[in-house]
Tab-separated table of C-alpha atoms and ligand atoms in Angstrom:
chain	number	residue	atom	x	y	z
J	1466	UNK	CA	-26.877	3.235	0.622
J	1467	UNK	CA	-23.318	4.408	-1.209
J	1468	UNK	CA	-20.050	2.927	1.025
J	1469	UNK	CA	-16.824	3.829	0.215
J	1470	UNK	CA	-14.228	5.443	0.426
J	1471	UNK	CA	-14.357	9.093	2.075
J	1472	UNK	CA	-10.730	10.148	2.866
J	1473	UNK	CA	-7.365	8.626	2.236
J	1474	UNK	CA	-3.415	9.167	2.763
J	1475	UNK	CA	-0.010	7.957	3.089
J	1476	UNK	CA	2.512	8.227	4.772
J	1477	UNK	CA	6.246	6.931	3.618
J	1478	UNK	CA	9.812	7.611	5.759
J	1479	UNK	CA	11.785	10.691	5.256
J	1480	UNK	CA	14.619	8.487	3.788
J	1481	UNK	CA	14.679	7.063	0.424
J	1482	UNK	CA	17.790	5.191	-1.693
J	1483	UNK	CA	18.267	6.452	-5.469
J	1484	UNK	CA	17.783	3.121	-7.712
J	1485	UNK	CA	20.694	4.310	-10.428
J	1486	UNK	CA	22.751	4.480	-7.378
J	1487	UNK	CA	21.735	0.916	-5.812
J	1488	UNK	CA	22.088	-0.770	-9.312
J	1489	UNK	CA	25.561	0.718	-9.950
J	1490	UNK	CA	26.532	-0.558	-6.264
J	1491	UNK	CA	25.151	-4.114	-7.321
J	1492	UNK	CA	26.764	-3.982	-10.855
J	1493	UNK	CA	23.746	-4.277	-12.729
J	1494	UNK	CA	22.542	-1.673	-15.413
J	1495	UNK	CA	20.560	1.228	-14.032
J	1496	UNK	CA	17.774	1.079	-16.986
J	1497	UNK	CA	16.636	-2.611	-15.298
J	1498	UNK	CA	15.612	-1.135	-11.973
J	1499	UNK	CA	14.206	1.844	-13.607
J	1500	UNK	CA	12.394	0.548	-16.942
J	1501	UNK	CA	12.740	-3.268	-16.137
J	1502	UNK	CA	11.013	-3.097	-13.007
J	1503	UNK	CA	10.248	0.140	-13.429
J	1504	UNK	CA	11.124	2.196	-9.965
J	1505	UNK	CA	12.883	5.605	-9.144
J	1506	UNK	CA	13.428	5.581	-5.363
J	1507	UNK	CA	13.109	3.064	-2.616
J	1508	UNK	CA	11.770	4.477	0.614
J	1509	UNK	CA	13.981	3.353	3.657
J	1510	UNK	CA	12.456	2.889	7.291
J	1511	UNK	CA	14.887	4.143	9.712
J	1512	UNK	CA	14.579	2.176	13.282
J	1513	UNK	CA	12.304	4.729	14.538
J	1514	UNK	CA	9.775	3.561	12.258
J	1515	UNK	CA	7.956	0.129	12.246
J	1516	UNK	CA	4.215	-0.762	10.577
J	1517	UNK	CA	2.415	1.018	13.747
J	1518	UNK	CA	4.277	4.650	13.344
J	1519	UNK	CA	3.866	4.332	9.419
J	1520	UNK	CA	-0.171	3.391	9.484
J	1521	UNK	CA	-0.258	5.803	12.937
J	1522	UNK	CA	1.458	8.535	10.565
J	1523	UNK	CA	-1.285	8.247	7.775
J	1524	UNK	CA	-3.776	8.438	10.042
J	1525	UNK	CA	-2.592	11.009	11.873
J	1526	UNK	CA	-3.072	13.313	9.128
J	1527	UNK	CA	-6.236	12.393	7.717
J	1528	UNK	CA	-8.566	12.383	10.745
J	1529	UNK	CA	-10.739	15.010	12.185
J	1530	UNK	CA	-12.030	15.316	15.690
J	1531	UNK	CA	-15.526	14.403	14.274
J	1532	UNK	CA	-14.265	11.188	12.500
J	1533	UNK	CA	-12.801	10.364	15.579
J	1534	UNK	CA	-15.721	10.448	17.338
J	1535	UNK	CA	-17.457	8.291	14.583
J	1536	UNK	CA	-14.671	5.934	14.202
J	1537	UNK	CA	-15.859	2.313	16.067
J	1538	UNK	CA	-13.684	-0.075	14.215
J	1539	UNK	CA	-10.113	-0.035	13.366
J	1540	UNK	CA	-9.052	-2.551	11.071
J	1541	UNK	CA	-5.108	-3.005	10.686
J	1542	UNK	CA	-3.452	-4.849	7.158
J	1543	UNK	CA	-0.897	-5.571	8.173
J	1544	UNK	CA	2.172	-8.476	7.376
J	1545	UNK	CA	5.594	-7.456	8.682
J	1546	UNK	CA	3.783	-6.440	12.133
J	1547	UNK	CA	5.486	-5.828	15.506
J	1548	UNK	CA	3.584	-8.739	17.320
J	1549	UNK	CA	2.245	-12.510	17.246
J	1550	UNK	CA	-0.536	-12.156	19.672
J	1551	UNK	CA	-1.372	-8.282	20.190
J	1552	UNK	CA	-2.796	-6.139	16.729
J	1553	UNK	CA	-1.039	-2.940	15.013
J	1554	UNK	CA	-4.198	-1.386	15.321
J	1555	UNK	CA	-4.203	-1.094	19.159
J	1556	UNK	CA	-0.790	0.759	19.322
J	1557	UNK	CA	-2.401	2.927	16.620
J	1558	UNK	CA	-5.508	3.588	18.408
J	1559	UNK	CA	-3.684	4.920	21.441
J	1560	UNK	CA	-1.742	7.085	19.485
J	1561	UNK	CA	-4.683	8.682	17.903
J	1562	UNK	CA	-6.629	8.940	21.014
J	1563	UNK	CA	-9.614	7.218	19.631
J	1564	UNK	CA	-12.358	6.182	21.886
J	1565	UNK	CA	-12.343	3.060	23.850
J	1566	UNK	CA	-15.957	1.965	22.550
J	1567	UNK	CA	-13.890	0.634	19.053
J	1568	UNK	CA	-13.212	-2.764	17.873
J	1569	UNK	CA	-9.764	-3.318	16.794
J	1570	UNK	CA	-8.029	-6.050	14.791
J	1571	UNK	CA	-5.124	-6.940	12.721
J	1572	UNK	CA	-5.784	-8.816	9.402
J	1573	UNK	CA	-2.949	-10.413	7.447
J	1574	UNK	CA	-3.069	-12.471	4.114
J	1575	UNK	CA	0.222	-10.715	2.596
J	1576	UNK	CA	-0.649	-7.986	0.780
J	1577	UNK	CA	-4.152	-8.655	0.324
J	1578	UNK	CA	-4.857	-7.581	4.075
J	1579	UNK	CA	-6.405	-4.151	3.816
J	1580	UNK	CA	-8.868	-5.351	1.166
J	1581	UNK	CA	-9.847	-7.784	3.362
J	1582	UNK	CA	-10.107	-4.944	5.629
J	1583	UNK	CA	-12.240	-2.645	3.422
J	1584	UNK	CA	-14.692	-5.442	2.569
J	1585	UNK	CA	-15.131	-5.996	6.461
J	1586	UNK	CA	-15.322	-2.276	7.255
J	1587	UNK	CA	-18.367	-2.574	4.165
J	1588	UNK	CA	-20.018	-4.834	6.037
J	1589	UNK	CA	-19.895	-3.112	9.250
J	1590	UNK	CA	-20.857	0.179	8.076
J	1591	UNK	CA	-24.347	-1.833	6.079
J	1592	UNK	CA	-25.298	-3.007	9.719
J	1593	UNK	CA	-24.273	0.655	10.993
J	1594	UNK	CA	-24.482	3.484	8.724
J	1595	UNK	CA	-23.903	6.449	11.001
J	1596	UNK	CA	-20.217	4.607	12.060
J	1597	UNK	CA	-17.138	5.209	10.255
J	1598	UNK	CA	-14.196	2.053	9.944
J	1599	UNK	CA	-9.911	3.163	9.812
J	1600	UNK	CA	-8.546	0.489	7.754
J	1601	UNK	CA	-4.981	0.775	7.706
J	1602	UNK	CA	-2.126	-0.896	5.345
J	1603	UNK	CA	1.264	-0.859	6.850
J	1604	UNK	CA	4.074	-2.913	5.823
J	1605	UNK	CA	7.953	-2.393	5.556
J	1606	UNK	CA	9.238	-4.726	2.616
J	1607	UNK	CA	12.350	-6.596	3.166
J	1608	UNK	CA	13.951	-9.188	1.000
J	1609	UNK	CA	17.700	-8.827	1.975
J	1610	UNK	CA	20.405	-6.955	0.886
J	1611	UNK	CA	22.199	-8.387	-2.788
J	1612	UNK	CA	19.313	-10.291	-3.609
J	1613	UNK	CA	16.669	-10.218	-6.487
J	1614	UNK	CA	13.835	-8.931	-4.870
J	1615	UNK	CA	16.024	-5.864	-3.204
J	1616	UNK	CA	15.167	-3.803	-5.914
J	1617	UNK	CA	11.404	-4.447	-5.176
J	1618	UNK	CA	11.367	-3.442	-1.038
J	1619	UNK	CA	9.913	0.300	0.194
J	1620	UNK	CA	8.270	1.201	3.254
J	1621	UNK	CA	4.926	3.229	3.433
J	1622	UNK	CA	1.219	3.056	4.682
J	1623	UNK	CA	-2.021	3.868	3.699
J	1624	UNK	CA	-4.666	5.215	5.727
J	1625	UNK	CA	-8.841	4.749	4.481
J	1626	UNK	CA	-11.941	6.069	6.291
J	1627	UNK	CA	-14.521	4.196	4.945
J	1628	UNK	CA	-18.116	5.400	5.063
J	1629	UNK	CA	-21.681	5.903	4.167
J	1630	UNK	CA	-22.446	8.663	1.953
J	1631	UNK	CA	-18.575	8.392	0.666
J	1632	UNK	CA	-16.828	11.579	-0.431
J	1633	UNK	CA	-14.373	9.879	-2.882
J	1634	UNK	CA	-15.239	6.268	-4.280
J	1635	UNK	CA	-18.355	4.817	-3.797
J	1636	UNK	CA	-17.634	0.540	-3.521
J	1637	UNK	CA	-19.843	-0.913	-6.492
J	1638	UNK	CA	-21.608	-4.446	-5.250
J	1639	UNK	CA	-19.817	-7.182	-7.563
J	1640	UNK	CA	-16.357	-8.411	-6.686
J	1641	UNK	CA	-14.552	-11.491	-7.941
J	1642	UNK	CA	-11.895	-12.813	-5.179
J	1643	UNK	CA	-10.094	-16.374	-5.524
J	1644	UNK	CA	-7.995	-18.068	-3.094
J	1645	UNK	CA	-5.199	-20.928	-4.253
J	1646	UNK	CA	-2.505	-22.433	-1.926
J	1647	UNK	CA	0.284	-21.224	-3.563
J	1648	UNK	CA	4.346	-21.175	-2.320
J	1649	UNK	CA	5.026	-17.861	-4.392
J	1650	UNK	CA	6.308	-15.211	-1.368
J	1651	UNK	CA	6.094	-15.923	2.164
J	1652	UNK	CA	8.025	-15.183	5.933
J	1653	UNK	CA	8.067	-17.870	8.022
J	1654	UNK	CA	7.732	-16.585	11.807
J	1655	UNK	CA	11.303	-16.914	12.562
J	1656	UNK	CA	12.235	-14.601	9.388
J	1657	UNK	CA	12.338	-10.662	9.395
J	1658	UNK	CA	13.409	-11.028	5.132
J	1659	UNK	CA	10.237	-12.578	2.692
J	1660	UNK	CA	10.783	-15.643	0.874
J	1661	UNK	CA	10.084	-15.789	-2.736
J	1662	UNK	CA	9.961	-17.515	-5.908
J	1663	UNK	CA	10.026	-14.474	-8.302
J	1664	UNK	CA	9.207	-15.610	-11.529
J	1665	UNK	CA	6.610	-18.173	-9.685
J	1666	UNK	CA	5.024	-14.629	-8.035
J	1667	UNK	CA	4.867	-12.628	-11.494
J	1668	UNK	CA	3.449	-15.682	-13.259
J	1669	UNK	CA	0.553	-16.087	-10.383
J	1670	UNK	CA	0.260	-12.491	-10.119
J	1671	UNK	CA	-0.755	-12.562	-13.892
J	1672	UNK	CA	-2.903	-15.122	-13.431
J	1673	UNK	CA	-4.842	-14.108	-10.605
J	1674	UNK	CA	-5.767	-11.051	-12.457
J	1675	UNK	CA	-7.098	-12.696	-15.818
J	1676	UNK	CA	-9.035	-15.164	-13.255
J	1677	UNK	CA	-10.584	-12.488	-11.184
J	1678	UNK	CA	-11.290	-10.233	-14.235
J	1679	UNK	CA	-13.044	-13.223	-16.194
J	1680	UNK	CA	-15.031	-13.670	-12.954
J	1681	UNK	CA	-15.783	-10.272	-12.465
J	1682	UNK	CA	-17.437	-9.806	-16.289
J	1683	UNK	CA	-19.261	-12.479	-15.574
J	1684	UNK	CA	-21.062	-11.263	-12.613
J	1685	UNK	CA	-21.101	-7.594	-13.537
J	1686	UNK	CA	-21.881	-7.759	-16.927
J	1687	UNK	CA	-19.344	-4.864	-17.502
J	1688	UNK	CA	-16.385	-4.721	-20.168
J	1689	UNK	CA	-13.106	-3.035	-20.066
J	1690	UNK	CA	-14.498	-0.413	-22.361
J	1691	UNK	CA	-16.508	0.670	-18.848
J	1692	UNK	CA	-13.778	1.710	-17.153
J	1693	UNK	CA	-11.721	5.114	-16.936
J	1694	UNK	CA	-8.830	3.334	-14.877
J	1695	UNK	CA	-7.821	0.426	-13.485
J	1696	UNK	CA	-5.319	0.329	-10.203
J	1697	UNK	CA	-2.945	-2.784	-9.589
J	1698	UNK	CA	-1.267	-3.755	-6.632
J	1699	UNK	CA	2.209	-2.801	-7.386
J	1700	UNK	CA	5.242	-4.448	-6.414
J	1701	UNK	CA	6.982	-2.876	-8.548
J	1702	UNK	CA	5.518	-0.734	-11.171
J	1703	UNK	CA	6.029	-2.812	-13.910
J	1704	UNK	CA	4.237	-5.692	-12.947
J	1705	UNK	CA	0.737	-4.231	-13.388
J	1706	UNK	CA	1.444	-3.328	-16.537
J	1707	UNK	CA	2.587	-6.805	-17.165
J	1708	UNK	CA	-1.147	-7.709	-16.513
J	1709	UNK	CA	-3.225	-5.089	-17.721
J	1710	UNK	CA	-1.432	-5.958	-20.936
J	1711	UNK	CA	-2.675	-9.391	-21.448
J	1712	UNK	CA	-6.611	-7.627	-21.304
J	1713	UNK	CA	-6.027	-5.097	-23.201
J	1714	UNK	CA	-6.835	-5.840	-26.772
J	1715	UNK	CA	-10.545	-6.776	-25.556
J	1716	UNK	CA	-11.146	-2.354	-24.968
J	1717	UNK	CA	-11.729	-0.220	-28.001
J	1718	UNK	CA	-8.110	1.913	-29.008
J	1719	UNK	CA	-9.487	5.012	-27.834
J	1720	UNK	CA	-10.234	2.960	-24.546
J	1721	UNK	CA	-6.559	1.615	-24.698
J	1722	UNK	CA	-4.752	4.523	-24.732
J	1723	UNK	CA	-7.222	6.253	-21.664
J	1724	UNK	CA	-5.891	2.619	-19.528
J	1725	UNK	CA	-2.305	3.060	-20.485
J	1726	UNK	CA	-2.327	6.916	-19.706
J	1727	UNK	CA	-3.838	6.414	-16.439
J	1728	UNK	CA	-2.210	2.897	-15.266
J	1729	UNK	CA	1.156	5.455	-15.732
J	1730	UNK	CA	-0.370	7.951	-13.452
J	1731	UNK	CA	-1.017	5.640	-11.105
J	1732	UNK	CA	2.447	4.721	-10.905
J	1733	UNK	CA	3.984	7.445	-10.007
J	1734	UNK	CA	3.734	7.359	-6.425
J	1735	UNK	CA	4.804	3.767	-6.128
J	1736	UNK	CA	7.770	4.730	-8.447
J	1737	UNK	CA	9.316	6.901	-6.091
J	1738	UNK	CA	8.231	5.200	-2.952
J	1739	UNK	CA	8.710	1.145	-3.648
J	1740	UNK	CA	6.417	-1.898	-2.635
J	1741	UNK	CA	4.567	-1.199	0.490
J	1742	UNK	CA	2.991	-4.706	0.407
J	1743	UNK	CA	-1.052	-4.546	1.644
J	1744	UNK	CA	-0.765	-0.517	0.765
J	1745	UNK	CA	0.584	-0.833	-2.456
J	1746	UNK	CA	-2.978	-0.514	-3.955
J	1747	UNK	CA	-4.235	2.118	-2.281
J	1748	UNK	CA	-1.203	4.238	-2.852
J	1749	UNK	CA	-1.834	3.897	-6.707
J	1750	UNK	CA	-5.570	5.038	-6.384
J	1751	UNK	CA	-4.134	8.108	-4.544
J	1752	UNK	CA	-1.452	8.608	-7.151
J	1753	UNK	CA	-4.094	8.312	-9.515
J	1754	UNK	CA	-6.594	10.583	-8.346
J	1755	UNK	CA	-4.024	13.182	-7.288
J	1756	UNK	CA	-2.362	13.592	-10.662
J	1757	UNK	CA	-4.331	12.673	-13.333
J	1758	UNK	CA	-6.728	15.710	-13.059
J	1759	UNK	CA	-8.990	14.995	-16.305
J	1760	UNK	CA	-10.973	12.268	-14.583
J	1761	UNK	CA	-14.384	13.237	-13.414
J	1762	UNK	CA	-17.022	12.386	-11.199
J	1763	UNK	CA	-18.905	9.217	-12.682
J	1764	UNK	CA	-16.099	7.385	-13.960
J	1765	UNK	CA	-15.126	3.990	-12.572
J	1766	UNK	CA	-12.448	2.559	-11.777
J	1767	UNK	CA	-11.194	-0.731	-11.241
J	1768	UNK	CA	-9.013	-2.037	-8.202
J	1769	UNK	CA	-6.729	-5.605	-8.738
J	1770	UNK	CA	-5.594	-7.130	-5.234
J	1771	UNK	CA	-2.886	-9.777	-4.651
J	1772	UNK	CA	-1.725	-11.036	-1.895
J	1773	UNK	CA	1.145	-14.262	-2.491
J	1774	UNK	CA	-0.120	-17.182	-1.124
J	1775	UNK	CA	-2.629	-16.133	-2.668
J	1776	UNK	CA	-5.719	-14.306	-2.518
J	1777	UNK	CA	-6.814	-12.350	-5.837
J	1778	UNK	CA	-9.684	-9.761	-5.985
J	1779	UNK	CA	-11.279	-7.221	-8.393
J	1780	UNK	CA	-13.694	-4.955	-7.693
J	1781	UNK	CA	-14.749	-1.312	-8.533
J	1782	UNK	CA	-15.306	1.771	-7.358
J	1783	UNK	CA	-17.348	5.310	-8.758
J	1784	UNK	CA	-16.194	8.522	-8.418
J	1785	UNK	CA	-17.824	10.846	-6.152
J	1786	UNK	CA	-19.123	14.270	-6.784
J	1787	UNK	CA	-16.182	16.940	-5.138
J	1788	UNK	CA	-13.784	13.623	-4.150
J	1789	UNK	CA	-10.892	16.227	-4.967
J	1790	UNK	CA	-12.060	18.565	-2.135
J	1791	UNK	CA	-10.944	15.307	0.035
J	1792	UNK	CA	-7.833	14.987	-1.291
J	1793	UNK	CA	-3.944	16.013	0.134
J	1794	UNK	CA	-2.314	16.864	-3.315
J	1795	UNK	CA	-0.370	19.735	-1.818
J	1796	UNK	CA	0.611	17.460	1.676
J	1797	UNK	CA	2.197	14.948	-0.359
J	1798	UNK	CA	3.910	16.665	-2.207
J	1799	UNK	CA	5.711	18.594	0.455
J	1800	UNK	CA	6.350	14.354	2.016
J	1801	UNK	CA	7.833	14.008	-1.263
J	1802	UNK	CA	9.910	17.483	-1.290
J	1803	UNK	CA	10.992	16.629	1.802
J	1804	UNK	CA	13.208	13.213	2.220
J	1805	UNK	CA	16.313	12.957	2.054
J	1806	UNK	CA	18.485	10.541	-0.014
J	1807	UNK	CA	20.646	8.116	1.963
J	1808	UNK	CA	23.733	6.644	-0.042
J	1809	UNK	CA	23.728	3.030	-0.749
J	1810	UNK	CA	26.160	2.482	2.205
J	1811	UNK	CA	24.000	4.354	4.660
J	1812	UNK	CA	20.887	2.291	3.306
J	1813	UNK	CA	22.779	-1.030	4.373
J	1814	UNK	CA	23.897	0.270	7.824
J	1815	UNK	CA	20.125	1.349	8.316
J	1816	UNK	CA	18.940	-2.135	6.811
J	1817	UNK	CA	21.451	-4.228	9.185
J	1818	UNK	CA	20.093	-2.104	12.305
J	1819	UNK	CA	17.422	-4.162	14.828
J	1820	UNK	CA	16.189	-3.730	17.958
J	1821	UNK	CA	16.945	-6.349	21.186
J	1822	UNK	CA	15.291	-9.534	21.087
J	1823	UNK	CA	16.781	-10.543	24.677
J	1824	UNK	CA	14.428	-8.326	26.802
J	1825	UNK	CA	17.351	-5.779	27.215
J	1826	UNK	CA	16.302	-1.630	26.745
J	1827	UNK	CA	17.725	0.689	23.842
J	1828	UNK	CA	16.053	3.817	23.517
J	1829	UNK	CA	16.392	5.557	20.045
J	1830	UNK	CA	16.887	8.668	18.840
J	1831	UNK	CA	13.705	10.069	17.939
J	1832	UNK	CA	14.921	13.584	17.132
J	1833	UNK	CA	16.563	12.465	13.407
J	1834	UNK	CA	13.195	11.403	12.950
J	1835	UNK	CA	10.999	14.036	11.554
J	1836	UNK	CA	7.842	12.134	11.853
J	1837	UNK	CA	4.964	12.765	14.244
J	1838	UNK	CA	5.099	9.500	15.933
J	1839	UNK	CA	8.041	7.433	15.828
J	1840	UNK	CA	9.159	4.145	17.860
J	1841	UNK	CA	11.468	5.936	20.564
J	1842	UNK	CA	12.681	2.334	21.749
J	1843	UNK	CA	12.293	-0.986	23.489
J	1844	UNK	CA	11.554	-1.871	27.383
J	1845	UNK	CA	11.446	-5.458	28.472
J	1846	UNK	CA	10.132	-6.687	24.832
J	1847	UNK	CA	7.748	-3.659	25.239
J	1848	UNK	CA	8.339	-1.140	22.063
J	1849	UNK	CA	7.835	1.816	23.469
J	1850	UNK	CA	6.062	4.721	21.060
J	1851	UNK	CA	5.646	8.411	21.195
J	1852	UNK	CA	3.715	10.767	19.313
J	1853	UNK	CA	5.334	13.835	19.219
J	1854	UNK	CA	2.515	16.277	19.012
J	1855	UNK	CA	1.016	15.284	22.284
I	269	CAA	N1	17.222	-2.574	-19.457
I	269	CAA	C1	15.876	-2.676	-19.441
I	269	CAA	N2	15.233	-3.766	-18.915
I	269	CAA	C2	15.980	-4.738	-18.366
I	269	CAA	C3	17.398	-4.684	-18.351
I	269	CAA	C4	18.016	-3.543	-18.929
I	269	CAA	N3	19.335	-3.409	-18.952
I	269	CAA	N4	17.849	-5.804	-17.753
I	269	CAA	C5	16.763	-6.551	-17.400
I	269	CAA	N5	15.642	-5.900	-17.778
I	269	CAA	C6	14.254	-6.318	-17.596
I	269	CAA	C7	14.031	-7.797	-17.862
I	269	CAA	O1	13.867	-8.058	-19.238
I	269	CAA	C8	12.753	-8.028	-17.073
I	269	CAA	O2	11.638	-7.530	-17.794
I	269	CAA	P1	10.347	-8.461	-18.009
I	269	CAA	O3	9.925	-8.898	-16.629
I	269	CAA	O4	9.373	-7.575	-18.677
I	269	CAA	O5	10.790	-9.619	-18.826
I	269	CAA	C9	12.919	-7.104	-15.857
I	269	CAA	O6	13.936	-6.165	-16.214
I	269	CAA	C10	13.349	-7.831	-14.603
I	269	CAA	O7	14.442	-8.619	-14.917
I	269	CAA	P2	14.616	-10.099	-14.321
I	269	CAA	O8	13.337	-10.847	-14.519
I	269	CAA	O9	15.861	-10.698	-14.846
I	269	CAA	O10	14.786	-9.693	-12.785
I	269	CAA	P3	15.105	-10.573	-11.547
I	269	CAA	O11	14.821	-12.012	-11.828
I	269	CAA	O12	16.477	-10.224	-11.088
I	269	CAA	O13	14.086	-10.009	-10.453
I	269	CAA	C11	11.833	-10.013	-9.628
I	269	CAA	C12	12.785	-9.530	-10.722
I	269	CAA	C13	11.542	-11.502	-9.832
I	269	CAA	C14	10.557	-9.198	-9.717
I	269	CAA	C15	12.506	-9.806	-8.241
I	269	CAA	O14	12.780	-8.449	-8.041
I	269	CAA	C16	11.662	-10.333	-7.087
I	269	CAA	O15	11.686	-11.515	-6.772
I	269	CAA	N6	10.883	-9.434	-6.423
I	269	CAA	C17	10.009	-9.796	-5.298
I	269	CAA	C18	8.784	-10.571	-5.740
I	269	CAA	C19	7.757	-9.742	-6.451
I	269	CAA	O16	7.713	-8.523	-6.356
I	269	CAA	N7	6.855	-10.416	-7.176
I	269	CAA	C20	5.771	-9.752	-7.837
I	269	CAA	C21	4.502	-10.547	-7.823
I	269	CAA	S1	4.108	-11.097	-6.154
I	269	CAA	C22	3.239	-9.807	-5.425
I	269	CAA	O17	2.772	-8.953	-6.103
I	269	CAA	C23	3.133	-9.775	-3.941
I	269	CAA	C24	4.171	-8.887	-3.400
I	269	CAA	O18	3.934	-7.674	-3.192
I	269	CAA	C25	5.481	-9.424	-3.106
């Protein structure tokens, strides 16, 4: 039986900060945002979006009334979420108005979390074929204003349905993972900003991969000269490259080029949106598949997860016959066509904005916001959500 991937989407705020503009305010040269680590835009979460509106928003989209129906388990990657003890995924499910008979969960090993959640939802759909799994990826990235890693925050989710019978990327069986206690990037519970050792998390980034991708030959048998593309999790969307380079001289030069020309399509998306943490992968695949319109069904493509701490995995993926017909080319990019720049100023007011942690109410205003559902505010340490279409 094929599992996979049948639909995807994203979903990113309406705001987003111009990177020339954020490098001039921090007196650094523009070209090492936008060639040195490589991005364009950063996306910028107002307060009326958290993890649960972005992930709800992807969904929202996506889903049919006959998916919902199918849908049993929600699975929610999540690690800047809203709550210690109660999961994403249960705010989400409300808001979509799935059915009660669902298991729901929140998963979090940085931004590894909605592999983890695919290879569950794998599992669950072997021992149930006719049920369909929502994994969701939902993170907003925060390091803190002025320092090194403020170049490499965004905001953004991802929404799978995962599947029998896939309509876009059928999951192949091998898949090389490795785990290593690592201090690289973490957020310790009192801390809304990520810790990190930079350099520490590009050299174990890099590491990961030529770990994972040794492993993976060795179990699949398969070269680089098999693949059409490979996807990276993308901090930023220079660090992939930083580690597809150190492989590449093992793939024929014809081979080389067809890597290099896709890893840039796969970019694109991430360029203009920033690092959305456990949907940082995902969003690549869909930038891949949504402009790079020579690939075919067949080819396969490869997908590197890391998540600091760390967990590393590779593992692959076949195109399906008509996956375009499942695609939202033209939806994204009106998302895209649609936000609005903020000026560096206005992105530090937005940043510097939180909501009460002293059990007192502030309600937002939701009507700035133009997303479906947004966070419209906080009652008693309850956040309080609406969905606008309902
Ligand atoms: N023109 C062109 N390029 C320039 C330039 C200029 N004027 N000035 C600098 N550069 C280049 C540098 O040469 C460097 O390139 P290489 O990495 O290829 O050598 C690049 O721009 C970045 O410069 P620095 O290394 O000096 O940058 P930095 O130390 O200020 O910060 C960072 C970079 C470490 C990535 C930092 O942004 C950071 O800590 N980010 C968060 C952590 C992160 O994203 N880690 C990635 C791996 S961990 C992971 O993947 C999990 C996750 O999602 C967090």
């Amino acid at each position: 039986m094929k599992i996979g991937i049948d639909k995807m989407n994203f979903y990113a705020p309406h705001l987003f900060v111009d990177m020339n503009k954020l490098a001039v305010a921090r007196n650094v040269d523009p070209d090492k945002f936008t060639i040195g680590i490589g991005q364009d835009k950063m996306a910028i979460a107002p307060i009326t979006q958290d993890s649960v509106t972005l992930a709800a928003n992807a969904a929202l989209d996506m889903l049919n009334e006959e998916d919902k129906k199918q849908i049993d388990f929600v699975i929610f990657g999540t690690e800047t979420g809203v709550d210690s003890s109660k999961s994403a995924g249960v705010y989400v499910h409300e808001l979509l108005g799935l059915k009660p008979q669902t298991r729901t969960v929140e998963v979090k090993q940085a931004c590894f979390g909605a592999t983890a959640g695919i290879q569950m939802a794998k599992g669950h759909i072997t021992l149930n074929p006719d049920s369909k799994v929502l994994v969701l990826g939902s993170d907003i990235a925060r390091y803190g204003l002025n320092t090194p890693g403020e170049a490499t925050q965004g905001a953004g989710a991802v929404a799978l349905l995962i599947s029998a019978d896939p309509g876009i990327l059928a999951l192949e069986d091998n898949s090389a993972y490795f785990t290593s206690d690592i201090m690289d990037f973490w957020r310790p519970v009192y801390s809304d900003k990520a810790f990190v050792d930079g350099k520490l998390s590009n050299e174990q980034y890099i590491a990961f991969f030529k770990n994972v991708w040794k492993a993976y030959k060795g179990k699949s048998g398969l070269e680089l000269n098999d693949f059409e593309a490979i996807c990276f999790h993308l901090p930023y969307t220079k660090m992939g490259y930083k580690a597809l380079k150190t492989v590449l001289e093992e793939a024929s030069e014809e081979v080389q080029e067809r890597l290099l020309a896709n890893y840039k399509e796969s970019t694109q998306y991430n360029r203009n949106i920033g690092n959305i943490y456990t949907g940082s992968l995902y969003l690549s695949l869909i930038s891949l598949l949504e402009r790079q319109t020579d690939l075919e069904p067949g080819a396969r493509i490869g997908l590197y997860s890391y998540g600091s701490g760390a967990v590393g995995e590779f593992f692959t993926g076949i195109l399906q016959d008509g996956f375009r017909k499942q695609l939202a080319t033209e939806h994204h990019q009106k998302l895209f066509d649609a936000r609005k720049e903020v000026s560096v100023a206005e992105y530090e007011a937005i940043f510097e904005k939180t909501l009460p942690s002293d059990g007192s109410k502030m309600e937002l205003d939701i009507e700035e916001d133009p997303s479906t559902i947004c966070l419209s505010g906080i009652t008693e340490d309850k956040r309080q959500y609406v969905n606008k279409a309902k």
